[in-house]
C-alpha atoms as an extended CHARMM CRD file, in Angstrom:
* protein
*
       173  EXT
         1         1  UNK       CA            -42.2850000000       58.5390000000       72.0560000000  PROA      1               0.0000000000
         2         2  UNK       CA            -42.4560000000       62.6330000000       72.3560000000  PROA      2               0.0000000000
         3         3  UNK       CA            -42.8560000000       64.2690000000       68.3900000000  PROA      3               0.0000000000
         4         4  UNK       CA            -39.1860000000       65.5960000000       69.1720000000  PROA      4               0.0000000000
         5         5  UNK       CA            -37.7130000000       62.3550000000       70.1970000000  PROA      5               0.0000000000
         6         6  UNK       CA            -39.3160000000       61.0430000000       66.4230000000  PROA      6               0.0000000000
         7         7  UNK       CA            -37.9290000000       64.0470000000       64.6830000000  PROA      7               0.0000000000
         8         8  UNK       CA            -34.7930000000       63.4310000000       65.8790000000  PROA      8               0.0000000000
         9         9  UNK       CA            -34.7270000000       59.5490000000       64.9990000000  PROA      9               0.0000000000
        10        10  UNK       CA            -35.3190000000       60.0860000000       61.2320000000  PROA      10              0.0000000000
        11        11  UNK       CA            -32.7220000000       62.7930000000       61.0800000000  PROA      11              0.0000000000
        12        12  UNK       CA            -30.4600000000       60.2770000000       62.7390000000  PROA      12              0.0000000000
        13        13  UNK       CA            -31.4900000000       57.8810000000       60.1910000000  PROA      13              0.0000000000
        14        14  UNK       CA            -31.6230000000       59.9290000000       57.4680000000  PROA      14              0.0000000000
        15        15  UNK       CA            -27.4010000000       60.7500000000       58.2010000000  PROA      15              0.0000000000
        16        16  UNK       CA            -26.5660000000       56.9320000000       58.4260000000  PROA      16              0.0000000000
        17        17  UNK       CA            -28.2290000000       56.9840000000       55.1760000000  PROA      17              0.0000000000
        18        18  UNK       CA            -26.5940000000       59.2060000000       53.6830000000  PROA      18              0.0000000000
        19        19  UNK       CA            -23.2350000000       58.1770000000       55.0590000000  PROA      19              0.0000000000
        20        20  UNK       CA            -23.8580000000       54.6830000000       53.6930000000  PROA      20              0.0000000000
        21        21  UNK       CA            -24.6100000000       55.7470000000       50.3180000000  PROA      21              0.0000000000
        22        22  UNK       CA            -21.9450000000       58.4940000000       50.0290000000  PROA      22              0.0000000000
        23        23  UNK       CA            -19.6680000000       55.0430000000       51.0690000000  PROA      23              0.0000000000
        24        24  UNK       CA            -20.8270000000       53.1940000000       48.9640000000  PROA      24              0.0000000000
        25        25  UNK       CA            -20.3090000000       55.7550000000       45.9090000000  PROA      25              0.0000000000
        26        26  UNK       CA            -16.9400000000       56.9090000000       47.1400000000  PROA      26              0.0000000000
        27        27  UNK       CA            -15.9180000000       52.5870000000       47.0150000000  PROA      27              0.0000000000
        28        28  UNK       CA            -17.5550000000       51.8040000000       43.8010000000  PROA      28              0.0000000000
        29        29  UNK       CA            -16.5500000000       54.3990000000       41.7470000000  PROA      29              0.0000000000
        30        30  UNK       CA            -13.5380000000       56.3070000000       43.2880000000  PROA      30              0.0000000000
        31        31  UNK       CA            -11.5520000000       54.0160000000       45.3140000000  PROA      31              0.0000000000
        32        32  UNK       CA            -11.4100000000       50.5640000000       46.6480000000  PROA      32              0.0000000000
        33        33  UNK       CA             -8.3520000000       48.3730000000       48.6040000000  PROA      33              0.0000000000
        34        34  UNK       CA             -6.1080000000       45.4120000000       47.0870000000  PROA      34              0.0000000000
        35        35  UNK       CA             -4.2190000000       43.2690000000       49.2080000000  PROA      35              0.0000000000
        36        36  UNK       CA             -0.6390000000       42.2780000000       47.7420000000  PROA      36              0.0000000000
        37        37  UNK       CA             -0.0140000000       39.3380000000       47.2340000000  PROA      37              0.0000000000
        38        38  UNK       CA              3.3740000000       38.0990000000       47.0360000000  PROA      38              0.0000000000
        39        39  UNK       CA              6.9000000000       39.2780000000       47.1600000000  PROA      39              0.0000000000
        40        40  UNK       CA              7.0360000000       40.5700000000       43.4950000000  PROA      40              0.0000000000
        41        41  UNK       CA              6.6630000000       44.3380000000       44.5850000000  PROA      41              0.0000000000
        42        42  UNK       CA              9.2890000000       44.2630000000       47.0410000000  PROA      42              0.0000000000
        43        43  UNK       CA             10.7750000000       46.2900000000       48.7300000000  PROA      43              0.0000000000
        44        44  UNK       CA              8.1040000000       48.7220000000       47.7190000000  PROA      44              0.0000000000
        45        45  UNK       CA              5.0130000000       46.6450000000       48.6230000000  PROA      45              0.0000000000
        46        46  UNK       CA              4.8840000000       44.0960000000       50.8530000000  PROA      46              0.0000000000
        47        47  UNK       CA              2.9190000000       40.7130000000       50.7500000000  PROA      47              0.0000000000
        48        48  UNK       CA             -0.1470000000       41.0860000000       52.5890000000  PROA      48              0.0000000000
        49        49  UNK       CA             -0.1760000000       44.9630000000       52.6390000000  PROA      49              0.0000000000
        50        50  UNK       CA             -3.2020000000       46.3660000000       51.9810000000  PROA      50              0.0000000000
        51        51  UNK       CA             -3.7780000000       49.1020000000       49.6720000000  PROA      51              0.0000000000
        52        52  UNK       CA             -6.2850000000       52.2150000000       48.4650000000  PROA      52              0.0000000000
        53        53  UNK       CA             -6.2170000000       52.5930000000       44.6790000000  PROA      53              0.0000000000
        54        54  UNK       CA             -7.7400000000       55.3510000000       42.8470000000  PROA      54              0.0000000000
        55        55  UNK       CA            -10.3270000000       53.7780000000       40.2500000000  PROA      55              0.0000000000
        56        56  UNK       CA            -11.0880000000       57.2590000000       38.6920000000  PROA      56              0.0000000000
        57        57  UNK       CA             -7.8800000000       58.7520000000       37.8700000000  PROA      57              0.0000000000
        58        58  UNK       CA             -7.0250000000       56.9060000000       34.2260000000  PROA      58              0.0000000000
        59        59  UNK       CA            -11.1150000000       58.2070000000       33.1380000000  PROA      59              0.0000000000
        60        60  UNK       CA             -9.2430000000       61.7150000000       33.6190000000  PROA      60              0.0000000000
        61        61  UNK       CA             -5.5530000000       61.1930000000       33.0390000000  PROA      61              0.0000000000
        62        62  UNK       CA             -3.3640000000       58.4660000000       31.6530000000  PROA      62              0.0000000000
        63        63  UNK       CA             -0.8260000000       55.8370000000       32.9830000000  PROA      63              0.0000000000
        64        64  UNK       CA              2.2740000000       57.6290000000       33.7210000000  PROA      64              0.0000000000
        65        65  UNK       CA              5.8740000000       55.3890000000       33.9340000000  PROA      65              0.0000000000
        66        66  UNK       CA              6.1080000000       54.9280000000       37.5420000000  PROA      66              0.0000000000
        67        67  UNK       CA              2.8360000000       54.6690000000       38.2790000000  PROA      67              0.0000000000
        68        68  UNK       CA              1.8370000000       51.6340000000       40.4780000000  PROA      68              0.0000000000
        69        69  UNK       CA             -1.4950000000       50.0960000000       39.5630000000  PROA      69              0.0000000000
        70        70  UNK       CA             -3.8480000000       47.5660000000       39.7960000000  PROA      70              0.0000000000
        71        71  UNK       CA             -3.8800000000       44.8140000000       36.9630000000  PROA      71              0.0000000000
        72        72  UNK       CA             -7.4090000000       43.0140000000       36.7860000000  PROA      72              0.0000000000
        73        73  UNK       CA             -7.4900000000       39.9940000000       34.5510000000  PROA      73              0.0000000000
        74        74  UNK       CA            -10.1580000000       37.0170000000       34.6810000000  PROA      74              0.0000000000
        75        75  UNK       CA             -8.3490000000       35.2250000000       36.7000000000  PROA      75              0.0000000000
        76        76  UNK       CA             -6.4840000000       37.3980000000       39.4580000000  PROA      76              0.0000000000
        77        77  UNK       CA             -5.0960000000       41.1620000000       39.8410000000  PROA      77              0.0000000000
        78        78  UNK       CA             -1.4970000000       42.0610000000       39.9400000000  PROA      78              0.0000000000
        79        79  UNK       CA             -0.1130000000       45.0780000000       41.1960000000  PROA      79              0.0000000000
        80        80  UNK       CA              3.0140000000       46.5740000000       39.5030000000  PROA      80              0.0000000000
        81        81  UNK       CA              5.0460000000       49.4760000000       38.2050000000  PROA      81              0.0000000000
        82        82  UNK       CA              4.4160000000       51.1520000000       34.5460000000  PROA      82              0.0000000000
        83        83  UNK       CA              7.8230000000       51.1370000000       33.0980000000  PROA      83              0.0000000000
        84        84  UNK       CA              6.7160000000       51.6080000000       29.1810000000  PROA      84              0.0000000000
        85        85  UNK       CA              4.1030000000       53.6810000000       27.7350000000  PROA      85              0.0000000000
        86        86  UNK       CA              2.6060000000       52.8800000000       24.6980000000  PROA      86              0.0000000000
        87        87  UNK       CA              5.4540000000       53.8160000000       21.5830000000  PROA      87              0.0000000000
        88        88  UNK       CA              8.0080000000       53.2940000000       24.2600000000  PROA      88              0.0000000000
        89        89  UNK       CA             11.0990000000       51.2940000000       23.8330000000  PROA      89              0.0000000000
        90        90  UNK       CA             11.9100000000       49.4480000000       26.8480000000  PROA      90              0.0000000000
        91        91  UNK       CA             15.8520000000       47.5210000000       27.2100000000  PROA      91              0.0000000000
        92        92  UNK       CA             18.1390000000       46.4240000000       30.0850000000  PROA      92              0.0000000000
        93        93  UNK       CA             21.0870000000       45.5970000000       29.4610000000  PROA      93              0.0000000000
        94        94  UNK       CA             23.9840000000       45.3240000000       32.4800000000  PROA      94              0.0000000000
        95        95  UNK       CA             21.3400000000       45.5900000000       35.0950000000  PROA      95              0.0000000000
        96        96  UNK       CA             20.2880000000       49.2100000000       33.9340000000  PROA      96              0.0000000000
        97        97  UNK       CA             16.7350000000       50.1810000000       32.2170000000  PROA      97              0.0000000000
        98        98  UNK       CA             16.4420000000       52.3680000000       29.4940000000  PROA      98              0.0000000000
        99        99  UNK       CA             13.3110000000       53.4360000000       28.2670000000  PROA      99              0.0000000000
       100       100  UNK       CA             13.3900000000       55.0510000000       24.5140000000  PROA      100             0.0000000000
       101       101  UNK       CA             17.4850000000       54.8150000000       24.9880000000  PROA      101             0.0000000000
       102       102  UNK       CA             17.6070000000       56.9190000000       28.1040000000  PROA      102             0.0000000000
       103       103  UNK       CA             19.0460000000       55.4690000000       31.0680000000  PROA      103             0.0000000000
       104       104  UNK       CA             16.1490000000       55.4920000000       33.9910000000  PROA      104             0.0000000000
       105       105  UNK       CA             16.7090000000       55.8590000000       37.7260000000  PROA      105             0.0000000000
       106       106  UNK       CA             15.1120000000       53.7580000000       39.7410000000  PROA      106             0.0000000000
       107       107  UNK       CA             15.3000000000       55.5990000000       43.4600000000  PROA      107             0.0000000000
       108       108  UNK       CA             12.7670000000       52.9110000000       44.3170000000  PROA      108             0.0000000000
       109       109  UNK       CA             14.8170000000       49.6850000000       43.8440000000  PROA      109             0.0000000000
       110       110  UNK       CA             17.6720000000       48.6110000000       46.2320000000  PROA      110             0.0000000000
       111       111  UNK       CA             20.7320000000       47.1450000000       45.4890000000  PROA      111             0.0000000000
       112       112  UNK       CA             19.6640000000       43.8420000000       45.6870000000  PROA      112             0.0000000000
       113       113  UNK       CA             16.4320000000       44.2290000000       42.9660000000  PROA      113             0.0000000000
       114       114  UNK       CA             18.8480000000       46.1600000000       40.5600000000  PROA      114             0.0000000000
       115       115  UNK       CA             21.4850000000       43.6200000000       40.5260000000  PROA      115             0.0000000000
       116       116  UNK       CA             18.8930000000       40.7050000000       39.7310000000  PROA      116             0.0000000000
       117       117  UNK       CA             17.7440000000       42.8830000000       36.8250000000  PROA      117             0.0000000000
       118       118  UNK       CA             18.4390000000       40.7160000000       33.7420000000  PROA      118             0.0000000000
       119       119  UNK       CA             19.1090000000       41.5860000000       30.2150000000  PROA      119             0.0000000000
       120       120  UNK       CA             15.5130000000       41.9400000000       27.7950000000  PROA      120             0.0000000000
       121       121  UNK       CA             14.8890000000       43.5890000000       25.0550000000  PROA      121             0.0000000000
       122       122  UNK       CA             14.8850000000       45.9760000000       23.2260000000  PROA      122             0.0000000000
       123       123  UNK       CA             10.6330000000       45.9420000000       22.3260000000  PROA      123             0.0000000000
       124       124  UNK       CA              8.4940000000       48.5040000000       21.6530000000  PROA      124             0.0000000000
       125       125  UNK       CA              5.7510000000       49.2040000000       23.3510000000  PROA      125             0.0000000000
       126       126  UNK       CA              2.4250000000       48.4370000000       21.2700000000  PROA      126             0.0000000000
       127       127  UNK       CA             -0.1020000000       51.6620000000       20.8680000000  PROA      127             0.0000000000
       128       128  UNK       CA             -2.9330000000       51.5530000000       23.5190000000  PROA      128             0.0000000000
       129       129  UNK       CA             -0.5620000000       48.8730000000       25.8700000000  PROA      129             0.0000000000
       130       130  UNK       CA              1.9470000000       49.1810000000       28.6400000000  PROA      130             0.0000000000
       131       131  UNK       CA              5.1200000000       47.3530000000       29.9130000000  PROA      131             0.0000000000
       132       132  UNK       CA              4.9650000000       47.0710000000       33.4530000000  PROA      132             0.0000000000
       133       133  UNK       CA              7.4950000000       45.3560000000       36.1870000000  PROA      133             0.0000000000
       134       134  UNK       CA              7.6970000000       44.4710000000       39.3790000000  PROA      134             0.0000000000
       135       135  UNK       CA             10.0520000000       46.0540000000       41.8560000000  PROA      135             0.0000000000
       136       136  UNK       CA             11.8350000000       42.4560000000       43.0710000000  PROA      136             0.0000000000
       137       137  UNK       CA             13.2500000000       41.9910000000       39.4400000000  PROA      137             0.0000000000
       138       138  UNK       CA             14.2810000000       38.3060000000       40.3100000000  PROA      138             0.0000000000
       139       139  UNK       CA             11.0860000000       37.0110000000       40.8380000000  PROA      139             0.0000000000
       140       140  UNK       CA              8.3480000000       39.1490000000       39.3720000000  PROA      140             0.0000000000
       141       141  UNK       CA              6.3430000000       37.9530000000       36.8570000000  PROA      141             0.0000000000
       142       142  UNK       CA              5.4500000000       40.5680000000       34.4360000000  PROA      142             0.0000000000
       143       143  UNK       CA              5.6500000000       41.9480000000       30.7310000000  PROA      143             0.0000000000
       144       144  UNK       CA              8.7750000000       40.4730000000       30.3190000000  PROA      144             0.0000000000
       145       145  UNK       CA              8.0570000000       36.5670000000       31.1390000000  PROA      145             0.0000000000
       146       146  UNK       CA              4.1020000000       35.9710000000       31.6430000000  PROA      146             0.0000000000
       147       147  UNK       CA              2.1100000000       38.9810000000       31.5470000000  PROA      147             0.0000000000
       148       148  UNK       CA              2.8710000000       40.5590000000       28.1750000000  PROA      148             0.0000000000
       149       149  UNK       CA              2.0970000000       43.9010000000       27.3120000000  PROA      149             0.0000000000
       150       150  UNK       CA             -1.0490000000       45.1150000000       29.7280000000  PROA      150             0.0000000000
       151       151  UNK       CA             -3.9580000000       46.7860000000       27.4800000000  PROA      151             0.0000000000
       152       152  UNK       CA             -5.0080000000       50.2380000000       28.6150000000  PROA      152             0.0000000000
       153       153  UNK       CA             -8.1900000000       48.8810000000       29.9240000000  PROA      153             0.0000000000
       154       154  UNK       CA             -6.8510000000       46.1250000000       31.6750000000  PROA      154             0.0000000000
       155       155  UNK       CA             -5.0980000000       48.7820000000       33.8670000000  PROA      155             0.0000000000
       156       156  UNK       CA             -8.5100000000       49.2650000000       37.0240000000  PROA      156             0.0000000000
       157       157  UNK       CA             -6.7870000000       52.0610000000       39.1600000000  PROA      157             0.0000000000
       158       158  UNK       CA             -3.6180000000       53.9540000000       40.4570000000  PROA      158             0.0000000000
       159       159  UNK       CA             -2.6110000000       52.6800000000       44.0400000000  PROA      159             0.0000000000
       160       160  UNK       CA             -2.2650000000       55.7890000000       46.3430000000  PROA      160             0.0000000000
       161       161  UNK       CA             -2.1060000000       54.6270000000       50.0530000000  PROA      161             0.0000000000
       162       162  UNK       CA             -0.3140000000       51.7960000000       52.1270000000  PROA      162             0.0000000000
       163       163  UNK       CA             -3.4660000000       51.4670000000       54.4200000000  PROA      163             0.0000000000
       164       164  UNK       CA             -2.8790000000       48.3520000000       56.4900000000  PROA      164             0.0000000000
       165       165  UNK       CA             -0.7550000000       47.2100000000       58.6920000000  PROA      165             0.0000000000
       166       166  UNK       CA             -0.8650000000       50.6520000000       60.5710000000  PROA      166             0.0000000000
       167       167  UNK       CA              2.6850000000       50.8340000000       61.0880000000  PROA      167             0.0000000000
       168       168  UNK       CA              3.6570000000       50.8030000000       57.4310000000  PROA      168             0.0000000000
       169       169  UNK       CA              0.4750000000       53.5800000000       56.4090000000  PROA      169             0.0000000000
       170       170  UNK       CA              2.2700000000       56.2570000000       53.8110000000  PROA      170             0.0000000000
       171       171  UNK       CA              2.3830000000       57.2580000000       50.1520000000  PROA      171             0.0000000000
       172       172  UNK       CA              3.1680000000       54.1890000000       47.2040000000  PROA      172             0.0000000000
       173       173  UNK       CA              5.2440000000       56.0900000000       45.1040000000  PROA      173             0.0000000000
């Protein structure tokens, strides 16, 4: 093998290298993928949908309301919507959220999801928790019936991208 044909080994090397490693930072501490399971997020999120979720964003920012995000608890992660932050008051009543006595509007829920909303609350939020739901309201289990209110650090990352199946790739909001 000619000195040039070595040279140009180790620099091809040395970029799968790099590549590798800059992958492997990018995945570990920036983003990663969640599959849904279930039908709890729907019609937003649909079971077996892959995601991309930013793991870095909360060490910079906080959980908005409306965020989706990624739930990790010893057992299995959920994925579902911030409704309450912490101090928050969070009621329903005739199929209608209000959060701190303000009607919300819920562009992301159809008919169907609004209409199996049920009547809960009113609680407040605890300080350094959230109240999150899922976006099929009938069958979601959540802060209102299994989940309880989700500590801050319980919350792993913001979900950004539909990445799989191809056809369905776009935003999550």
């Amino acid at each position: 093998m000619s000195e040039q044909s070595k040279n140009e080994w180790l620099e091809w090397l040395k970029a799968i290298a790099i590549a590798v490693t800059l992958a492997f930072i990018l995945r570990t501490f920036f983003f990663a993928t969640s599959i849904v399971e279930g039908a709890s997020m729907d019609p937003t999120l649909e079971n077996g949908e892959r995601v991309m979720f930013n793991k870095i964003i909360y060490y910079i920012d906080e959980p908005e309301r409306d965020d989706i995000v990624i739930i990790e608890r010893p057992v299995k992660s959920y994925v579902k919507r911030i409704i309450g932050q912490p101090g928050d008051t969070v009621e329903i009543r005739e199929h209608t959220l209000y959060v701190n006595g303000e009607k919300q509007e819920q562009e992301y829920l159809n008919d169907s999801a609004v209409e199996s909303t049920r009547d809960y609350g009113p609680v407040q939020v605890p300080e350094g928790k959230y109240f999150v739901m899922g976006d099929n309201r009938a069958i979601s289990k959540d802060s209102r019936n299994g989940l309880g209110f989700i500590k801050e650090e319980e919350i792993i990352g913001r979900t950004e991208l539909v990445i799989y199946p191809f056809g369905e790739w776009g935003l999550t909001k």
